[in-house]
C-alpha cells in the first residue's frame, strides 16, 4: 500500500475499504437476527430495499459535500446552507446519541460473541456479556486516549477479515443451501414486513458516512469520497443480501427470531465448525473494529460540534489536535452505560431511528441546493431518500409500538431526555449570550 | 413462514482437533482482537483452554433451566426441582426407572384398612443437615403445607384426607379414596417444619434438607452451588464434592462451555447443537425418553381467547407437524394430546383420533374466523419463558397470526416472571402461553395440575371450566382400576382437545451432553430426578 503512507492523501481503494469495513463491520453481526425476525425469508429483500434508500441518501450527502466549503458532515451542511444553527444543533445531538447507540450495539454484539465463544455466562456472579461489552469500550477509550486511534492502513487490511469472512460464509452457505435445501426467494410472502425490516436494520448501513468527518485524509476528497461511497455501499449490500438469503435458508426464521444473537453461528455451524469459528472471530474483529473507528470519528465530530457551541464545552476542548480526551471519555461512558443496560433490540432500533431521521433530513436538504450552479443535483435520488426515510420512520415507530412496546417506550424516554437536555442547553446558551451582551454594553 | 423441509444436517462425528494460536505482539487493537480470537479458536477447535472448574471433584452443569426457588413446597419450575431433589429426600425415591424404593422411610408402607390408610415408619438414622432427626411432624407438615398455602405442589398431596403423626417416627396417612398415584406422591420432599416456618423467604434460598447435598450458594435464575453433605445419613453417598447448576442463555454458549471446560455437562441438548457435541464439545450425548411435554395453553378466563372461534382460528395459524420437525427433532417428537407419546401408548389412548382433532394450518380459514368474530382491538399476546424452544414456538404462532391479519405480540419473560404471569388469567398477561409439563408415567401428573379447576391460578393457566371434564379428572384419581381410569382420561382429553383448551405440541427427551471424564452418568426418565449424581450402585465421578 503506497497511498496514505508517504504523506499523500488516501485514494479510492482506501475509501472503498473504509466504507465497506465501516458498513459491514459490526452491522451484520449485531442486527441481522432482528432483521430476520421482522422480514423472515424476505430478509434479502429488506436489505435490498434499504440499500436503495441508503444509496439515495448517500447521493444527497455527496452532493451536499460538493455544495459546501467545509469538510464535515450533516451539521456542517445545515449550518452552511441554511444558517439554522438550532436545526443543525438538533441534528448534531441526534447524531451524537445515534453514534453512541451504534457503538453500544457493536459492544453488545462483541460481548455476545465473546461470551458464546468462551462458553461463559457469569463470572463472580456478574453477567459476562456486560462485562465484556463494557470492557471493550473501555479498552478503545484507552487506545484513543493514548493516541492510537483509527488507522486507515490497518482498517484496509481488516476489511478482508471483516467483510471477507462473512462474504465467504454467504458464498459457502449459498452452495450448501443449494445442495441440501430448497432455496426460496419468498416472493409469495411479499407485504409490509420487508419494508418494516428495512427500517429495523437501517443502522446496519450507517458506516459509510463516517468517511465525511475525515475528509482531509483523502486526495481530491469530493471525487474520492463519491467513488468510495458508491462502490462500498453496493459491495456491503451484496454481502448483506447474500447472508440474509443464506441464513434464512440454513435456519428456520423462528429460530433466528428467538435467538438473534447466535443466529450466524448456528448457520455457520450447520456447514462446518471451522466456518462457525471463522464467523465467530470475524464477529469479534468486526465489532471491535467498528467500535474503534466509530469512537474516533464521533470524537472528531463532537470536537466540531463543541467548536460550533452545539455541544457544551464540558465535553472537551475544541482546539485539541486529535480527538479531545474528555470527549472520548464522555462518549465512552455513555456507550458503556447504554450497552450494559440496554437490550440488543433497544440499541439497534434507537440507532436506526436516529439515522433514518438524519439521512432523511440530509436528503431534504439536498433538494434545496438544486439551483446552485456549481452542483448538478438530480432531484430523484434525494426525493426517494426523503420519502423512503419518512416511510421507514413511520413504519419503524409503528413496529416498535406494536411489536416491541418496551423498546418503543425506552426509545421515547431516551429521545425525550436528549431533547430536554438539548433544549435546556440551548436556552442556557442563549441566556448566557444575552448576559454577555448586556455586560458588554454596561 | 417456513416450508416443511428438514434442516437437520448430520456432520462428521468423533473428530477432535487442536490448533495453537501464535499471534504477533502488537500494542494495538489487533492485539486485543487476536486475544479474543485465540480464545474463541481454543473454544471451538480444541485448544486446551480452561476457564472453568479446576478441581475435578466437582460437577458443573450448564442448563437452559434456571433455578427460581429451593423451597420444595412452592417450587414449580424444572430448574428449581432439579436442585431441590439433590438437597431433599422424600419418604421414597425413584430407582433407575419409575419404580420407588424407601429413602427416609424405613421400609414399605403398611396398609391398615384396605387401600386407604397406611403407616410409614421413618428410618432411625434420617437427619436433616442441621443434625436434627427427621420426625413424623416434619412429614405431616410437608404433606399439609402445600394445601394450606395453595402452593403449586398442592395437587400432589390433596388426595390425602389426613396425615398424622402417630409417634416421633411414625406417620399415618389416610386417603379420601384409593389413590393410584400414591407411589409418586410419596416421593414428595420432606422439609424441616421449624426451619421453614422460622423464615420461609430465607428457606427458599438457604434451605435445610436431608439429602446428600447442602446449599453453598443460590442466585435466583442464575445459579445454585451445592456441596456434598459430609455427614449424609443415607446411601449411596456422592463421590463428587460439589455440584453446580448454572443457567446458560443459549445452546451455543452451552456447546462452547464444554470445550473450554467451563461446564462438565450441559442440559438439555439443543437440536441445533446435538450433531456437534462430539467434535466441538468433546463430549457425548446421553438421552432418555422422558415425560416432559410442551403445549400452547389458551386463556379461557379473559380476553379474545374466551371465544371458541378465536381459539380455532389460532389453531389454524400454525403447522405444528412442521414446527416440531424444524425446531425439536431429533430431540423430541410431535404429540397430539397432553400426554407424552409413551404414556399415551402405555395407556392405549386413541392417539389417531386425537391427531385427527389437531387443526391443520389454514390461514384463510383463520382469517375468516377472525373476521366472523368481528374487528378485534389489541393483539393476541403469546407469553413464553426465555427458553429458546418456547420462544421459537411463540414466534411461529405469532407469524401465523400476522399472516392471518391479526396482530400478535410474543412476550418472553424470565422464568420467575413467566411462572407468575402464566397463571393470572389476565388478558393483559396472555391470551396464549407456551406451557411445559414435566410429569411421570401416571397421566394424573400431566392432567390434574395443568387443567383441573382446583389448580387454576396456581399451576393451571387455562381457567377451563367444564364439569364433565373436572369430574373425570378427579374421579380418575380415586380408583386403581386401570381401565376405568383410562376411559375417564380418554373422555376428558378428547373433550379438552375438542373444546380447544390447548394445542399439544411435542414431547422432549431428557438429554445431557457429558464430558469424557464424567463417569457413571445416567439419565433418568423423570426430568426432575436429573442429574442423578448419587443413586444406584455406581455414583457419578469426575476425573480419572
PDB file of N, CA and C in Angstrom, chain A residues 150-239:
ATOM      1  N   UNK A 150      -8.081   5.534  14.965  1.00  0.00           N
ATOM      2  CA  UNK A 150      -8.359   4.760  13.759  1.00  0.00           C
ATOM      3  C   UNK A 150      -7.203   4.875  12.791  1.00  0.00           C
ATOM      4  N   UNK A 151      -6.745   3.750  12.316  1.00  0.00           N
ATOM      5  CA  UNK A 151      -5.663   3.737  11.345  1.00  0.00           C
ATOM      6  C   UNK A 151      -6.194   3.205  10.030  1.00  0.00           C
ATOM      7  N   UNK A 152      -6.223   4.056   9.035  1.00  0.00           N
ATOM      8  CA  UNK A 152      -6.774   3.640   7.746  1.00  0.00           C
ATOM      9  C   UNK A 152      -5.991   2.481   7.153  1.00  0.00           C
ATOM     10  N   UNK A 153      -4.678   2.508   7.407  1.00  0.00           N
ATOM     11  CA  UNK A 153      -3.840   1.433   6.856  1.00  0.00           C
ATOM     12  C   UNK A 153      -4.267   0.081   7.419  1.00  0.00           C
ATOM     13  N   UNK A 154      -4.494   0.055   8.729  1.00  0.00           N
ATOM     14  CA  UNK A 154      -4.916  -1.194   9.374  1.00  0.00           C
ATOM     15  C   UNK A 154      -6.330  -1.559   8.926  1.00  0.00           C
ATOM     16  N   UNK A 155      -7.190  -0.537   8.898  1.00  0.00           N
ATOM     17  CA  UNK A 155      -8.569  -0.788   8.504  1.00  0.00           C
ATOM     18  C   UNK A 155      -8.646  -1.446   7.140  1.00  0.00           C
ATOM     19  N   UNK A 156      -7.768  -1.016   6.264  1.00  0.00           N
ATOM     20  CA  UNK A 156      -7.818  -1.512   4.891  1.00  0.00           C
ATOM     21  C   UNK A 156      -7.620  -3.020   4.856  1.00  0.00           C
ATOM     22  N   UNK A 157      -6.703  -3.498   5.713  1.00  0.00           N
ATOM     23  CA  UNK A 157      -6.464  -4.945   5.738  1.00  0.00           C
ATOM     24  C   UNK A 157      -7.529  -5.678   6.556  1.00  0.00           C
ATOM     25  N   UNK A 158      -8.001  -4.995   7.583  1.00  0.00           N
ATOM     26  CA  UNK A 158      -9.027  -5.636   8.413  1.00  0.00           C
ATOM     27  C   UNK A 158     -10.309  -5.905   7.634  1.00  0.00           C
ATOM     28  N   UNK A 159     -10.522  -5.104   6.595  1.00  0.00           N
ATOM     29  CA  UNK A 159     -11.717  -5.312   5.773  1.00  0.00           C
ATOM     30  C   UNK A 159     -11.768  -6.728   5.247  1.00  0.00           C
ATOM     31  N   UNK A 160     -10.593  -7.261   4.916  1.00  0.00           N
ATOM     32  CA  UNK A 160     -10.563  -8.614   4.356  1.00  0.00           C
ATOM     33  C   UNK A 160     -11.018  -9.641   5.404  1.00  0.00           C
ATOM     34  N   UNK A 161     -10.741  -9.327   6.659  1.00  0.00           N
ATOM     35  CA  UNK A 161     -11.231 -10.209   7.726  1.00  0.00           C
ATOM     36  C   UNK A 161     -12.716  -9.962   7.948  1.00  0.00           C
ATOM     37  N   UNK A 162     -13.050  -8.674   8.098  1.00  0.00           N
ATOM     38  CA  UNK A 162     -14.432  -8.321   8.446  1.00  0.00           C
ATOM     39  C   UNK A 162     -15.412  -8.740   7.361  1.00  0.00           C
ATOM     40  N   UNK A 163     -15.152  -8.249   6.172  1.00  0.00           N
ATOM     41  CA  UNK A 163     -16.101  -8.489   5.083  1.00  0.00           C
ATOM     42  C   UNK A 163     -15.814  -9.810   4.386  1.00  0.00           C
ATOM     43  N   UNK A 164     -14.535 -10.166   4.321  1.00  0.00           N
ATOM     44  CA  UNK A 164     -14.160 -11.379   3.584  1.00  0.00           C
ATOM     45  C   UNK A 164     -14.776 -12.630   4.172  1.00  0.00           C
ATOM     46  N   UNK A 165     -14.685 -12.765   5.486  1.00  0.00           N
ATOM     47  CA  UNK A 165     -15.188 -13.987   6.122  1.00  0.00           C
ATOM     48  C   UNK A 165     -16.705 -14.080   6.003  1.00  0.00           C
ATOM     49  N   UNK A 166     -17.368 -12.964   6.234  1.00  0.00           N
ATOM     50  CA  UNK A 166     -18.831 -13.021   6.168  1.00  0.00           C
ATOM     51  C   UNK A 166     -19.285 -13.221   4.723  1.00  0.00           C
ATOM     52  N   UNK A 167     -18.520 -12.663   3.771  1.00  0.00           N
ATOM     53  CA  UNK A 167     -18.847 -12.900   2.361  1.00  0.00           C
ATOM     54  C   UNK A 167     -18.607 -14.370   2.021  1.00  0.00           C
ATOM     55  N   UNK A 168     -17.516 -14.918   2.548  1.00  0.00           N
ATOM     56  CA  UNK A 168     -17.225 -16.339   2.315  1.00  0.00           C
ATOM     57  C   UNK A 168     -18.338 -17.203   2.908  1.00  0.00           C
ATOM     58  N   UNK A 169     -18.796 -16.821   4.077  1.00  0.00           N
ATOM     59  CA  UNK A 169     -19.918 -17.544   4.690  1.00  0.00           C
ATOM     60  C   UNK A 169     -21.135 -17.515   3.768  1.00  0.00           C
ATOM     61  N   UNK A 170     -21.384 -16.354   3.207  1.00  0.00           N
ATOM     62  CA  UNK A 170     -22.521 -16.231   2.301  1.00  0.00           C
ATOM     63  C   UNK A 170     -22.383 -17.119   1.085  1.00  0.00           C
ATOM     64  N   UNK A 171     -21.194 -17.132   0.504  1.00  0.00           N
ATOM     65  CA  UNK A 171     -20.981 -17.925  -0.713  1.00  0.00           C
ATOM     66  C   UNK A 171     -21.035 -19.423  -0.399  1.00  0.00           C
ATOM     67  N   UNK A 172     -20.310 -19.830   0.650  1.00  0.00           N
ATOM     68  CA  UNK A 172     -20.328 -21.255   1.044  1.00  0.00           C
ATOM     69  C   UNK A 172     -21.744 -21.663   1.443  1.00  0.00           C
ATOM     70  N   UNK A 173     -22.407 -20.782   2.175  1.00  0.00           N
ATOM     71  CA  UNK A 173     -23.769 -21.071   2.602  1.00  0.00           C
ATOM     72  C   UNK A 173     -24.710 -21.212   1.423  1.00  0.00           C
ATOM     73  N   UNK A 174     -24.484 -20.409   0.417  1.00  0.00           N
ATOM     74  CA  UNK A 174     -25.313 -20.494  -0.790  1.00  0.00           C
ATOM     75  C   UNK A 174     -25.140 -21.857  -1.462  1.00  0.00           C
ATOM     76  N   UNK A 175     -23.881 -22.264  -1.585  1.00  0.00           N
ATOM     77  CA  UNK A 175     -23.610 -23.584  -2.171  1.00  0.00           C
ATOM     78  C   UNK A 175     -24.221 -24.687  -1.303  1.00  0.00           C
ATOM     79  N   UNK A 176     -24.014 -24.572   0.000  1.00  0.00           N
ATOM     80  CA  UNK A 176     -24.515 -25.587   0.932  1.00  0.00           C
ATOM     81  C   UNK A 176     -26.049 -25.638   0.882  1.00  0.00           C
ATOM     82  N   UNK A 177     -26.649 -24.463   0.871  1.00  0.00           N
ATOM     83  CA  UNK A 177     -28.107 -24.406   0.812  1.00  0.00           C
ATOM     84  C   UNK A 177     -28.640 -24.998  -0.474  1.00  0.00           C
ATOM     85  N   UNK A 178     -27.935 -24.721  -1.571  1.00  0.00           N
ATOM     86  CA  UNK A 178     -28.384 -25.239  -2.870  1.00  0.00           C
ATOM     87  C   UNK A 178     -28.294 -26.751  -2.923  1.00  0.00           C
ATOM     88  N   UNK A 179     -27.297 -27.323  -2.256  1.00  0.00           N
ATOM     89  CA  UNK A 179     -27.108 -28.777  -2.316  1.00  0.00           C
ATOM     90  C   UNK A 179     -27.922 -29.520  -1.254  1.00  0.00           C
ATOM     91  N   UNK A 180     -28.284 -28.830  -0.168  1.00  0.00           N
ATOM     92  CA  UNK A 180     -29.002 -29.513   0.915  1.00  0.00           C
ATOM     93  C   UNK A 180     -30.468 -29.122   1.026  1.00  0.00           C
ATOM     94  N   UNK A 181     -30.790 -27.918   0.656  1.00  0.00           N
ATOM     95  CA  UNK A 181     -32.152 -27.434   0.858  1.00  0.00           C
ATOM     96  C   UNK A 181     -32.725 -26.886  -0.436  1.00  0.00           C
ATOM     97  N   UNK A 182     -33.975 -26.516  -0.297  1.00  0.00           N
ATOM     98  CA  UNK A 182     -34.637 -25.857  -1.417  1.00  0.00           C
ATOM     99  C   UNK A 182     -34.501 -24.347  -1.189  1.00  0.00           C
ATOM    100  N   UNK A 183     -33.786 -23.688  -2.083  1.00  0.00           N
ATOM    101  CA  UNK A 183     -33.613 -22.246  -1.931  1.00  0.00           C
ATOM    102  C   UNK A 183     -34.920 -21.540  -2.302  1.00  0.00           C
ATOM    103  N   UNK A 184     -35.300 -20.560  -1.514  1.00  0.00           N
ATOM    104  CA  UNK A 184     -36.557 -19.850  -1.783  1.00  0.00           C
ATOM    105  C   UNK A 184     -36.322 -18.353  -1.748  1.00  0.00           C
ATOM    106  N   UNK A 185     -36.902 -17.673  -2.717  1.00  0.00           N
ATOM    107  CA  UNK A 185     -36.828 -16.213  -2.706  1.00  0.00           C
ATOM    108  C   UNK A 185     -37.910 -15.630  -1.801  1.00  0.00           C
ATOM    109  N   UNK A 186     -39.015 -16.324  -1.659  1.00  0.00           N
ATOM    110  CA  UNK A 186     -40.063 -15.909  -0.721  1.00  0.00           C
ATOM    111  C   UNK A 186     -40.978 -14.825  -1.233  1.00  0.00           C
ATOM    112  N   UNK A 187     -41.036 -14.649  -2.562  1.00  0.00           N
ATOM    113  CA  UNK A 187     -41.881 -13.567  -3.095  1.00  0.00           C
ATOM    114  C   UNK A 187     -43.352 -13.750  -2.738  1.00  0.00           C
ATOM    115  N   UNK A 188     -43.740 -14.994  -2.470  1.00  0.00           N
ATOM    116  CA  UNK A 188     -45.141 -15.246  -2.098  1.00  0.00           C
ATOM    117  C   UNK A 188     -45.493 -14.543  -0.792  1.00  0.00           C
ATOM    118  N   UNK A 189     -44.472 -14.198  -0.017  1.00  0.00           N
ATOM    119  CA  UNK A 189     -44.730 -13.585   1.299  1.00  0.00           C
ATOM    120  C   UNK A 189     -44.538 -12.074   1.293  1.00  0.00           C
ATOM    121  N   UNK A 190     -44.499 -11.517   0.096  1.00  0.00           N
ATOM    122  CA  UNK A 190     -44.313 -10.066  -0.001  1.00  0.00           C
ATOM    123  C   UNK A 190     -45.440  -9.326   0.727  1.00  0.00           C
ATOM    124  N   UNK A 191     -45.071  -8.289   1.437  1.00  0.00           N
ATOM    125  CA  UNK A 191     -46.058  -7.493   2.167  1.00  0.00           C
ATOM    126  C   UNK A 191     -45.334  -6.341   2.823  1.00  0.00           C
ATOM    127  N   UNK A 192     -45.849  -5.895   3.940  1.00  0.00           N
ATOM    128  CA  UNK A 192     -45.221  -4.773   4.646  1.00  0.00           C
ATOM    129  C   UNK A 192     -43.977  -5.192   5.416  1.00  0.00           C
ATOM    130  N   UNK A 193     -43.915  -6.477   5.761  1.00  0.00           N
ATOM    131  CA  UNK A 193     -42.833  -6.925   6.650  1.00  0.00           C
ATOM    132  C   UNK A 193     -41.427  -6.572   6.157  1.00  0.00           C
ATOM    133  N   UNK A 194     -41.103  -6.811   4.871  1.00  0.00           N
ATOM    134  CA  UNK A 194     -39.753  -6.460   4.427  1.00  0.00           C
ATOM    135  C   UNK A 194     -39.470  -4.965   4.534  1.00  0.00           C
ATOM    136  N   UNK A 195     -40.512  -4.151   4.336  1.00  0.00           N
ATOM    137  CA  UNK A 195     -40.303  -2.698   4.429  1.00  0.00           C
ATOM    138  C   UNK A 195     -40.019  -2.325   5.887  1.00  0.00           C
ATOM    139  N   UNK A 196     -40.785  -2.926   6.783  1.00  0.00           N
ATOM    140  CA  UNK A 196     -40.532  -2.698   8.217  1.00  0.00           C
ATOM    141  C   UNK A 196     -39.124  -3.156   8.566  1.00  0.00           C
ATOM    142  N   UNK A 197     -38.760  -4.332   8.060  1.00  0.00           N
ATOM    143  CA  UNK A 197     -37.435  -4.884   8.362  1.00  0.00           C
ATOM    144  C   UNK A 197     -36.326  -3.999   7.813  1.00  0.00           C
ATOM    145  N   UNK A 198     -36.573  -3.395   6.655  1.00  0.00           N
ATOM    146  CA  UNK A 198     -35.571  -2.491   6.083  1.00  0.00           C
ATOM    147  C   UNK A 198     -35.308  -1.333   7.033  1.00  0.00           C
ATOM    148  N   UNK A 199     -36.363  -0.862   7.676  1.00  0.00           N
ATOM    149  CA  UNK A 199     -36.189   0.237   8.631  1.00  0.00           C
ATOM    150  C   UNK A 199     -35.538  -0.245   9.920  1.00  0.00           C
ATOM    151  N   UNK A 200     -35.891  -1.463  10.327  1.00  0.00           N
ATOM    152  CA  UNK A 200     -35.307  -2.031  11.548  1.00  0.00           C
ATOM    153  C   UNK A 200     -33.794  -2.131  11.428  1.00  0.00           C
ATOM    154  N   UNK A 201     -33.333  -2.553  10.261  1.00  0.00           N
ATOM    155  CA  UNK A 201     -31.897  -2.774  10.078  1.00  0.00           C
ATOM    156  C   UNK A 201     -31.165  -1.604   9.457  1.00  0.00           C
ATOM    157  N   UNK A 202     -31.814  -0.454   9.445  1.00  0.00           N
ATOM    158  CA  UNK A 202     -31.231   0.709   8.760  1.00  0.00           C
ATOM    159  C   UNK A 202     -29.857   1.067   9.310  1.00  0.00           C
ATOM    160  N   UNK A 203     -29.697   0.882  10.608  1.00  0.00           N
ATOM    161  CA  UNK A 203     -28.421   1.237  11.244  1.00  0.00           C
ATOM    162  C   UNK A 203     -27.266   0.423  10.668  1.00  0.00           C
ATOM    163  N   UNK A 204     -27.565  -0.727  10.098  1.00  0.00           N
ATOM    164  CA  UNK A 204     -26.513  -1.573   9.535  1.00  0.00           C
ATOM    165  C   UNK A 204     -25.766  -0.869   8.404  1.00  0.00           C
ATOM    166  N   UNK A 205     -26.383   0.171   7.834  1.00  0.00           N
ATOM    167  CA  UNK A 205     -25.777   0.823   6.668  1.00  0.00           C
ATOM    168  C   UNK A 205     -25.104   2.156   6.996  1.00  0.00           C
ATOM    169  N   UNK A 206     -25.029   2.522   8.270  1.00  0.00           N
ATOM    170  CA  UNK A 206     -24.622   3.900   8.580  1.00  0.00           C
ATOM    171  C   UNK A 206     -23.134   4.167   8.403  1.00  0.00           C
ATOM    172  N   UNK A 207     -22.311   3.116   8.333  1.00  0.00           N
ATOM    173  CA  UNK A 207     -20.866   3.300   8.427  1.00  0.00           C
ATOM    174  C   UNK A 207     -20.215   4.156   7.355  1.00  0.00           C
ATOM    175  N   UNK A 208     -20.813   4.214   6.162  1.00  0.00           N
ATOM    176  CA  UNK A 208     -20.173   4.935   5.059  1.00  0.00           C
ATOM    177  C   UNK A 208     -20.009   6.422   5.338  1.00  0.00           C
ATOM    178  N   UNK A 209     -20.966   7.014   6.109  1.00  0.00           N
ATOM    179  CA  UNK A 209     -20.895   8.462   6.252  1.00  0.00           C
ATOM    180  C   UNK A 209     -19.870   8.906   7.293  1.00  0.00           C
ATOM    181  N   UNK A 210     -19.232   7.941   7.977  1.00  0.00           N
ATOM    182  CA  UNK A 210     -18.123   8.321   8.857  1.00  0.00           C
ATOM    183  C   UNK A 210     -16.968   8.899   8.046  1.00  0.00           C
ATOM    184  N   UNK A 211     -16.891   8.486   6.772  1.00  0.00           N
ATOM    185  CA  UNK A 211     -15.807   8.973   5.907  1.00  0.00           C
ATOM    186  C   UNK A 211     -15.819  10.499   5.795  1.00  0.00           C
ATOM    187  N   UNK A 212     -16.999  11.095   5.895  1.00  0.00           N
ATOM    188  CA  UNK A 212     -17.105  12.536   5.659  1.00  0.00           C
ATOM    189  C   UNK A 212     -16.503  13.366   6.795  1.00  0.00           C
ATOM    190  N   UNK A 213     -16.297  12.749   7.951  1.00  0.00           N
ATOM    191  CA  UNK A 213     -15.697  13.508   9.064  1.00  0.00           C
ATOM    192  C   UNK A 213     -14.184  13.578   8.960  1.00  0.00           C
ATOM    193  N   UNK A 214     -13.638  12.808   8.076  1.00  0.00           N
ATOM    194  CA  UNK A 214     -12.186  12.675   7.991  1.00  0.00           C
ATOM    195  C   UNK A 214     -11.683  13.004   6.589  1.00  0.00           C
ATOM    196  N   UNK A 215     -12.328  13.979   5.967  1.00  0.00           N
ATOM    197  CA  UNK A 215     -12.082  14.217   4.535  1.00  0.00           C
ATOM    198  C   UNK A 215     -10.662  14.658   4.210  1.00  0.00           C
ATOM    199  N   UNK A 216     -10.064  15.359   5.175  1.00  0.00           N
ATOM    200  CA  UNK A 216      -8.728  15.892   4.874  1.00  0.00           C
ATOM    201  C   UNK A 216      -7.714  14.781   4.617  1.00  0.00           C
ATOM    202  N   UNK A 217      -8.049  13.562   5.026  1.00  0.00           N
ATOM    203  CA  UNK A 217      -7.126  12.439   4.779  1.00  0.00           C
ATOM    204  C   UNK A 217      -7.112  12.008   3.318  1.00  0.00           C
ATOM    205  N   UNK A 218      -8.126  12.418   2.562  1.00  0.00           N
ATOM    206  CA  UNK A 218      -8.268  11.903   1.197  1.00  0.00           C
ATOM    207  C   UNK A 218      -7.768  12.898   0.154  1.00  0.00           C
ATOM    208  N   UNK A 219      -7.201  12.314  -0.866  1.00  0.00           N
ATOM    209  CA  UNK A 219      -6.759  13.104  -2.008  1.00  0.00           C
ATOM    210  C   UNK A 219      -7.990  13.417  -2.855  1.00  0.00           C
ATOM    211  N   UNK A 220      -8.117  14.683  -3.248  1.00  0.00           N
ATOM    212  CA  UNK A 220      -9.274  15.075  -4.076  1.00  0.00           C
ATOM    213  C   UNK A 220     -10.568  14.559  -3.424  1.00  0.00           C
ATOM    214  N   UNK A 221     -10.818  15.053  -2.226  1.00  0.00           N
ATOM    215  CA  UNK A 221     -11.802  14.447  -1.336  1.00  0.00           C
ATOM    216  C   UNK A 221     -13.178  14.262  -1.960  1.00  0.00           C
ATOM    217  N   UNK A 222     -13.713  15.302  -2.613  1.00  0.00           N
ATOM    218  CA  UNK A 222     -15.083  15.193  -3.136  1.00  0.00           C
ATOM    219  C   UNK A 222     -15.239  14.001  -4.063  1.00  0.00           C
ATOM    220  N   UNK A 223     -14.309  13.900  -4.994  1.00  0.00           N
ATOM    221  CA  UNK A 223     -14.401  12.843  -6.015  1.00  0.00           C
ATOM    222  C   UNK A 223     -14.087  11.470  -5.413  1.00  0.00           C
ATOM    223  N   UNK A 224     -13.052  11.430  -4.589  1.00  0.00           N
ATOM    224  CA  UNK A 224     -12.654  10.150  -3.977  1.00  0.00           C
ATOM    225  C   UNK A 224     -13.754   9.600  -3.086  1.00  0.00           C
ATOM    226  N   UNK A 225     -14.326  10.489  -2.270  1.00  0.00           N
ATOM    227  CA  UNK A 225     -15.402  10.042  -1.376  1.00  0.00           C
ATOM    228  C   UNK A 225     -16.617   9.578  -2.163  1.00  0.00           C
ATOM    229  N   UNK A 226     -16.934  10.299  -3.223  1.00  0.00           N
ATOM    230  CA  UNK A 226     -18.096   9.912  -4.032  1.00  0.00           C
ATOM    231  C   UNK A 226     -17.910   8.503  -4.581  1.00  0.00           C
ATOM    232  N   UNK A 227     -16.735   8.262  -5.157  1.00  0.00           N
ATOM    233  CA  UNK A 227     -16.475   6.920  -5.705  1.00  0.00           C
ATOM    234  C   UNK A 227     -16.455   5.879  -4.592  1.00  0.00           C
ATOM    235  N   UNK A 228     -15.780   6.238  -3.504  1.00  0.00           N
ATOM    236  CA  UNK A 228     -15.676   5.288  -2.382  1.00  0.00           C
ATOM    237  C   UNK A 228     -17.029   4.884  -1.848  1.00  0.00           C
ATOM    238  N   UNK A 229     -17.890   5.881  -1.673  1.00  0.00           N
ATOM    239  CA  UNK A 229     -19.216   5.608  -1.108  1.00  0.00           C
ATOM    240  C   UNK A 229     -20.064   4.792  -2.080  1.00  0.00           C
ATOM    241  N   UNK A 230     -20.040   5.176  -3.349  1.00  0.00           N
ATOM    242  CA  UNK A 230     -20.905   4.495  -4.319  1.00  0.00           C
ATOM    243  C   UNK A 230     -20.428   3.100  -4.687  1.00  0.00           C
ATOM    244  N   UNK A 231     -19.175   2.823  -4.399  1.00  0.00           N
ATOM    245  CA  UNK A 231     -18.694   1.446  -4.611  1.00  0.00           C
ATOM    246  C   UNK A 231     -18.897   0.620  -3.337  1.00  0.00           C
ATOM    247  N   UNK A 232     -18.624   1.224  -2.181  1.00  0.00           N
ATOM    248  CA  UNK A 232     -18.663   0.444  -0.938  1.00  0.00           C
ATOM    249  C   UNK A 232     -20.087   0.055  -0.530  1.00  0.00           C
ATOM    250  N   UNK A 233     -21.054   0.926  -0.754  1.00  0.00           N
ATOM    251  CA  UNK A 233     -22.436   0.588  -0.360  1.00  0.00           C
ATOM    252  C   UNK A 233     -22.946  -0.628  -1.131  1.00  0.00           C
ATOM    253  N   UNK A 234     -22.812  -0.680  -2.458  1.00  0.00           N
ATOM    254  CA  UNK A 234     -23.278  -1.899  -3.164  1.00  0.00           C
ATOM    255  C   UNK A 234     -22.520  -3.160  -2.755  1.00  0.00           C
ATOM    256  N   UNK A 235     -21.214  -3.036  -2.485  1.00  0.00           N
ATOM    257  CA  UNK A 235     -20.453  -4.225  -2.058  1.00  0.00           C
ATOM    258  C   UNK A 235     -21.006  -4.732  -0.722  1.00  0.00           C
ATOM    259  N   UNK A 236     -21.136  -3.802   0.218  1.00  0.00           N
ATOM    260  CA  UNK A 236     -21.662  -4.192   1.536  1.00  0.00           C
ATOM    261  C   UNK A 236     -23.085  -4.728   1.411  1.00  0.00           C
ATOM    262  N   UNK A 237     -23.879  -4.068   0.583  1.00  0.00           N
ATOM    263  CA  UNK A 237     -25.266  -4.506   0.408  1.00  0.00           C
ATOM    264  C   UNK A 237     -25.321  -5.901  -0.184  1.00  0.00           C
ATOM    265  N   UNK A 238     -24.415  -6.171  -1.145  1.00  0.00           N
ATOM    266  CA  UNK A 238     -24.390  -7.508  -1.761  1.00  0.00           C
ATOM    267  C   UNK A 238     -24.107  -8.566  -0.698  1.00  0.00           C
ATOM    268  N   UNK A 239     -23.186  -8.246   0.219  1.00  0.00           N
ATOM    269  CA  UNK A 239     -22.872  -9.190   1.305  1.00  0.00           C
ATOM    270  C   UNK A 239     -24.098  -9.383   2.208  1.00  0.00           C
TER     271      UNK A 239
END
